PDB file of C-alpha atoms in Angstrom:
ATOM      1  CA  MET A   1      -0.659   0.087   0.127  1.00  0.00           C
ATOM      2  CA  MET A   2       1.432   3.284  -1.295  1.00  0.00           C
ATOM      3  CA  GLU A   3       1.749   6.208   1.951  1.00  0.00           C
ATOM      4  CA  LEU A   4       0.519   9.637   0.539  1.00  0.00           C
ATOM      5  CA  SER A   5       4.355  10.996   1.975  1.00  0.00           C
ATOM      6  CA  GLN A   6       5.382   7.805  -0.254  1.00  0.00           C
ATOM      7  CA  LEU A   7       3.515   9.401  -3.226  1.00  0.00           C
ATOM      8  CA  ILE A   8       4.459  13.151  -3.064  1.00  0.00           C
ATOM      9  CA  LYS A   9       8.211  12.032  -2.578  1.00  0.00           C
ATOM     10  CA  LYS A  10       7.862  10.015  -5.984  1.00  0.00           C
ATOM     11  CA  VAL A  11       6.224  12.800  -7.776  1.00  0.00           C
ATOM     12  CA  GLU A  12       8.770  15.289  -6.755  1.00  0.00           C
ATOM     13  CA  ALA A  13      11.118  12.962  -8.347  1.00  0.00           C
ATOM     14  CA  ALA A  14       9.379  12.249 -11.398  1.00  0.00           C
ATOM     15  CA  ILE A  15       9.077  16.732 -11.392  1.00  0.00           C
ATOM     16  CA  ARG A  16      12.880  16.559 -10.669  1.00  0.00           C
ATOM     17  CA  ASP A  17      13.893  14.367 -13.264  1.00  0.00           C
ATOM     18  CA  MET A  18      11.259  16.447 -15.804  1.00  0.00           C
ATOM     19  CA  GLY A  19      14.575  19.678 -15.113  1.00  0.00           C
ATOM     20  CA  LEU A  20      12.269  21.206 -13.562  1.00  0.00           C
ATOM     21  CA  SER A  21      12.434  22.426  -9.367  1.00  0.00           C
ATOM     22  CA  GLU A  22       9.851  20.545  -7.396  1.00  0.00           C
ATOM     23  CA  GLU A  23       9.911  23.545  -4.726  1.00  0.00           C
ATOM     24  CA  GLU A  24       9.228  25.986  -7.471  1.00  0.00           C
ATOM     25  CA  SER A  25       6.416  24.166  -8.859  1.00  0.00           C
ATOM     26  CA  ARG A  26       4.466  23.781  -5.604  1.00  0.00           C
ATOM     27  CA  ALA A  27       1.187  24.602  -5.287  1.00  0.00           C
ATOM     28  CA  ASP A  28      -0.541  26.137  -1.607  1.00  0.00           C
ATOM     29  CA  GLU A  29      -1.249  22.781  -0.442  1.00  0.00           C
ATOM     30  CA  ASN A  30       0.955  19.928   0.358  1.00  0.00           C
ATOM     31  CA  GLY A  31       0.275  17.487  -2.471  1.00  0.00           C
ATOM     32  CA  GLN A  32      -0.184  19.986  -4.935  1.00  0.00           C
ATOM     33  CA  TRP A  33       2.308  21.171  -7.336  1.00  0.00           C
ATOM     34  CA  ILE A  34       1.492  23.989 -10.983  1.00  0.00           C
ATOM     35  CA  LEU A  35       3.633  23.389 -14.082  1.00  0.00           C
ATOM     36  CA  LEU A  36       3.423  24.835 -17.087  1.00  0.00           C
ATOM     37  CA  LYS A  37       3.168  23.167 -20.633  1.00  0.00           C
ATOM     38  CA  ASN A  38       2.727  25.112 -24.061  1.00  0.00           C
ATOM     39  CA  GLU A  39       1.687  28.063 -21.447  1.00  0.00           C
ATOM     40  CA  LEU A  40      -1.176  25.686 -20.353  1.00  0.00           C
ATOM     41  CA  PRO A  41      -1.508  25.245 -16.666  1.00  0.00           C
ATOM     42  CA  VAL A  42      -1.049  21.518 -15.271  1.00  0.00           C
ATOM     43  CA  TYR A  43      -2.168  20.898 -12.382  1.00  0.00           C
ATOM     44  CA  ILE A  44      -0.780  17.781 -10.538  1.00  0.00           C
ATOM     45  CA  ASP A  45      -2.663  16.603  -7.391  1.00  0.00           C
ATOM     46  CA  VAL A  46      -1.855  13.686  -4.937  1.00  0.00           C
ATOM     47  CA  TRP A  47      -4.547  12.935  -1.537  1.00  0.00           C
ATOM     48  CA  GLN A  48      -5.408  10.484   0.377  1.00  0.00           C
ATOM     49  CA  ASP A  49      -9.279   9.485  -0.010  1.00  0.00           C
ATOM     50  CA  ALA A  50     -10.779   9.318   3.827  1.00  0.00           C
ATOM     51  CA  GLU A  51     -13.482   6.548   3.030  1.00  0.00           C
ATOM     52  CA  SER A  52     -14.421   4.295   0.421  1.00  0.00           C
ATOM     53  CA  THR A  53     -17.061   5.708  -1.831  1.00  0.00           C
ATOM     54  CA  PRO A  54     -18.914   3.519  -4.939  1.00  0.00           C
ATOM     55  CA  TRP A  55     -16.197   5.475  -7.636  1.00  0.00           C
ATOM     56  CA  ASN A  56     -13.033   4.368  -5.491  1.00  0.00           C
ATOM     57  CA  TYR A  57     -14.630   1.117  -3.217  1.00  0.00           C
ATOM     58  CA  PHE A  58     -12.498  -1.165  -5.658  1.00  0.00           C
ATOM     59  CA  VAL A  59      -8.940  -0.056  -5.051  1.00  0.00           C
ATOM     60  CA  PHE A  60      -9.658   1.352  -1.779  1.00  0.00           C
ATOM     61  CA  LYS A  61      -8.473  -1.090   0.733  1.00  0.00           C
ATOM     62  CA  ASN A  62      -5.360  -1.684  -1.348  1.00  0.00           C
ATOM     63  CA  ASP A  63      -4.484   1.824  -2.441  1.00  0.00           C
ATOM     64  CA  PRO A  64      -6.361   4.716  -0.750  1.00  0.00           C
ATOM     65  CA  THR A  65      -4.116   7.191  -2.379  1.00  0.00           C
ATOM     66  CA  VAL A  66      -4.799   8.748  -5.666  1.00  0.00           C
ATOM     67  CA  PHE A  67      -2.781  10.691  -8.055  1.00  0.00           C
ATOM     68  CA  GLN A  68      -3.648  13.264 -10.395  1.00  0.00           C
ATOM     69  CA  ILE A  69      -3.271  15.707 -13.840  1.00  0.00           C
ATOM     70  CA  THR A  70      -5.592  18.496 -14.637  1.00  0.00           C
ATOM     71  CA  ILE A  71      -5.098  20.503 -17.443  1.00  0.00           C
ATOM     72  CA  PRO A  72      -7.929  23.318 -17.914  1.00  0.00           C
ATOM     73  CA  PHE A  73      -7.914  24.759 -21.439  1.00  0.00           C
ATOM     74  CA  THR A  74     -11.283  26.182 -22.373  1.00  0.00           C
ATOM     75  CA  HIS A  75     -13.953  27.607 -21.175  1.00  0.00           C
ATOM     76  CA  ALA A  76     -17.218  26.298 -22.320  1.00  0.00           C
ATOM     77  CA  PRO A  77     -19.198  27.897 -24.557  1.00  0.00           C
ATOM     78  CA  THR A  78     -22.682  30.051 -23.896  1.00  0.00           C
ATOM     79  CA  LEU A  79     -24.242  28.879 -27.329  1.00  0.00           C
ATOM     80  CA  LYS A  80     -24.321  24.988 -28.075  1.00  0.00           C
ATOM     81  CA  ARG A  81     -22.680  23.726 -24.945  1.00  0.00           C
ATOM     82  CA  ASN A  82     -24.651  20.312 -24.736  1.00  0.00           C
ATOM     83  CA  GLU A  83     -23.357  19.711 -27.878  1.00  0.00           C
ATOM     84  CA  PHE A  84     -19.789  20.941 -27.598  1.00  0.00           C
ATOM     85  CA  LEU A  85     -20.043  18.423 -24.115  1.00  0.00           C
ATOM     86  CA  GLN A  86     -21.200  15.458 -26.613  1.00  0.00           C
ATOM     87  CA  GLU A  87     -18.646  15.753 -28.786  1.00  0.00           C
ATOM     88  CA  LEU A  88     -15.729  15.697 -26.065  1.00  0.00           C
ATOM     89  CA  LEU A  89     -17.079  12.753 -24.744  1.00  0.00           C
ATOM     90  CA  ILE A  90     -17.186  11.015 -28.425  1.00  0.00           C
ATOM     91  CA  VAL A  91     -13.673  11.880 -28.415  1.00  0.00           C
ATOM     92  CA  ASN A  92     -13.096  10.535 -25.360  1.00  0.00           C
ATOM     93  CA  LEU A  93     -13.069   7.216 -26.543  1.00  0.00           C
ATOM     94  CA  ASN A  94     -10.273   7.562 -29.012  1.00  0.00           C
ATOM     95  CA  LEU A  95      -7.956   9.148 -26.321  1.00  0.00           C
ATOM     96  CA  MET A  96      -5.059   7.264 -24.158  1.00  0.00           C
ATOM     97  CA  PHE A  97      -4.490   8.754 -20.812  1.00  0.00           C
ATOM     98  CA  GLY A  98      -6.853  10.857 -20.338  1.00  0.00           C
ATOM     99  CA  LYS A  99     -10.336  12.209 -20.570  1.00  0.00           C
ATOM    100  CA  PHE A 100     -12.264  15.369 -21.258  1.00  0.00           C
ATOM    101  CA  SER A 101     -14.379  16.441 -18.156  1.00  0.00           C
ATOM    102  CA  TYR A 102     -16.424  19.711 -17.889  1.00  0.00           C
ATOM    103  CA  ASN A 103     -16.261  21.834 -14.360  1.00  0.00           C
ATOM    104  CA  GLU A 104     -19.660  23.581 -14.014  1.00  0.00           C
ATOM    105  CA  LYS A 105     -18.336  25.984 -11.149  1.00  0.00           C
ATOM    106  CA  ASP A 106     -15.487  27.492 -12.756  1.00  0.00           C
ATOM    107  CA  ASN A 107     -16.873  26.720 -16.340  1.00  0.00           C
ATOM    108  CA  ALA A 108     -13.661  24.626 -17.202  1.00  0.00           C
ATOM    109  CA  THR A 109     -13.301  22.164 -19.772  1.00  0.00           C
ATOM    110  CA  VAL A 110     -10.658  19.909 -18.248  1.00  0.00           C
ATOM    111  CA  ILE A 111      -8.650  17.175 -19.830  1.00  0.00           C
ATOM    112  CA  THR A 112      -7.451  14.882 -16.743  1.00  0.00           C
ATOM    113  CA  TYR A 113      -5.497  11.751 -15.862  1.00  0.00           C
ATOM    114  CA  ARG A 114      -5.906  10.010 -12.569  1.00  0.00           C
ATOM    115  CA  VAL A 115      -4.942   6.806 -11.416  1.00  0.00           C
ATOM    116  CA  SER A 116      -4.572   4.991  -7.703  1.00  0.00           C
ATOM    117  CA  GLY A 117      -1.082   5.897  -5.949  1.00  0.00           C
ATOM    118  CA  ASP A 118       0.011   2.628  -6.358  1.00  0.00           C
ATOM    119  CA  ASN A 119       0.122   2.510 -10.304  1.00  0.00           C
ATOM    120  CA  PHE A 120       1.401   6.108 -10.610  1.00  0.00           C
ATOM    121  CA  LYS A 121       4.471   5.444 -13.068  1.00  0.00           C
ATOM    122  CA  SER A 122       6.902   8.638 -12.497  1.00  0.00           C
ATOM    123  CA  GLU A 123       8.873   7.450 -15.577  1.00  0.00           C
ATOM    124  CA  SER A 124       5.719   8.676 -17.393  1.00  0.00           C
ATOM    125  CA  LEU A 125       4.977  11.750 -16.160  1.00  0.00           C
ATOM    126  CA  SER A 126       6.470  13.511 -18.938  1.00  0.00           C
ATOM    127  CA  LEU A 127       5.050  11.015 -21.510  1.00  0.00           C
ATOM    128  CA  ILE A 128       1.505  11.730 -20.433  1.00  0.00           C
ATOM    129  CA  ILE A 129       1.420  15.927 -19.771  1.00  0.00           C
ATOM    130  CA  ASP A 130       2.844  15.612 -23.229  1.00  0.00           C
ATOM    131  CA  ALA A 131      -0.345  13.467 -24.502  1.00  0.00           C
ATOM    132  CA  LEU A 132      -2.819  15.790 -22.504  1.00  0.00           C
ATOM    133  CA  ALA A 133      -1.394  18.960 -23.333  1.00  0.00           C
ATOM    134  CA  TYR A 134      -1.678  17.429 -27.042  1.00  0.00           C
ATOM    135  CA  TYR A 135      -4.917  16.781 -26.870  1.00  0.00           C
ATOM    136  CA  SER A 136      -6.003  19.872 -24.954  1.00  0.00           C
ATOM    137  CA  GLU A 137      -4.232  21.865 -28.420  1.00  0.00           C
ATOM    138  CA  MET A 138      -6.174  19.610 -30.590  1.00  0.00           C
ATOM    139  CA  ALA A 139      -9.695  19.721 -29.530  1.00  0.00           C
ATOM    140  CA  TYR A 140      -8.967  23.688 -28.436  1.00  0.00           C
ATOM    141  CA  HIS A 141      -8.197  24.198 -32.250  1.00  0.00           C
ATOM    142  CA  VAL A 142     -10.394  21.642 -33.704  1.00  0.00           C
ATOM    143  CA  LEU A 143     -13.514  22.952 -31.896  1.00  0.00           C
ATOM    144  CA  LYS A 144     -12.691  26.549 -31.363  1.00  0.00           C
ATOM    145  CA  ASP A 145     -14.302  28.333 -34.351  1.00  0.00           C
ATOM    146  CA  GLU A 146     -17.174  26.109 -34.215  1.00  0.00           C
ATOM    147  CA  PHE A 147     -18.084  26.560 -30.564  1.00  0.00           C
ATOM    148  CA  GLY A 148     -16.106  29.853 -30.353  1.00  0.00           C
ATOM    149  CA  LEU A 149     -14.486  28.942 -27.833  1.00  0.00           C
ATOM    150  CA  LYS A 150     -12.255  31.227 -25.034  1.00  0.00           C
ATOM    151  CA  ARG A 151      -8.762  29.836 -23.794  1.00  0.00           C
ATOM    152  CA  ILE A 152      -8.237  29.361 -20.185  1.00  0.00           C
ATOM    153  CA  HIS A 153      -4.853  30.641 -19.069  1.00  0.00           C
ATOM    154  CA  ALA A 154      -2.212  29.772 -16.492  1.00  0.00           C
ATOM    155  CA  PRO A 155      -2.333  31.945 -13.334  1.00  0.00           C
ATOM    156  CA  ASN A 156       0.337  34.854 -13.037  1.00  0.00           C
TER     157      ASN A 156
END
């Protein structure tokens, strides 16, 4: 079973292996980092689930830790929102590593990657970030004109 402190060390080592500073990448909370990829914010989060849910029951007893990457890349359109979200659901069938999601509270369309802490492979971090950034760029450029998309920019 992966301990949260072990997972944090593993992620920080992976960030260092990418040639980045884990200190400069750290966000406000323990177990959170923000990186930049092609001017897109890349949020890395690790945590330990406190209790089993219908969504994590099959791994919770063996490993309650979670590793997640999230890249918010565009605001959902006001017009034709349902059509836009349906398009992303169709595209999800073709993706390796990630899935498109929508956060209504922040009106953010994101691409995410999530695995249990035991299944996080530090040597894959750069590849996964590259894939997610590629998919978000491609989706934005293919759909921006049809849906009038507006970019989400990295925080200053």
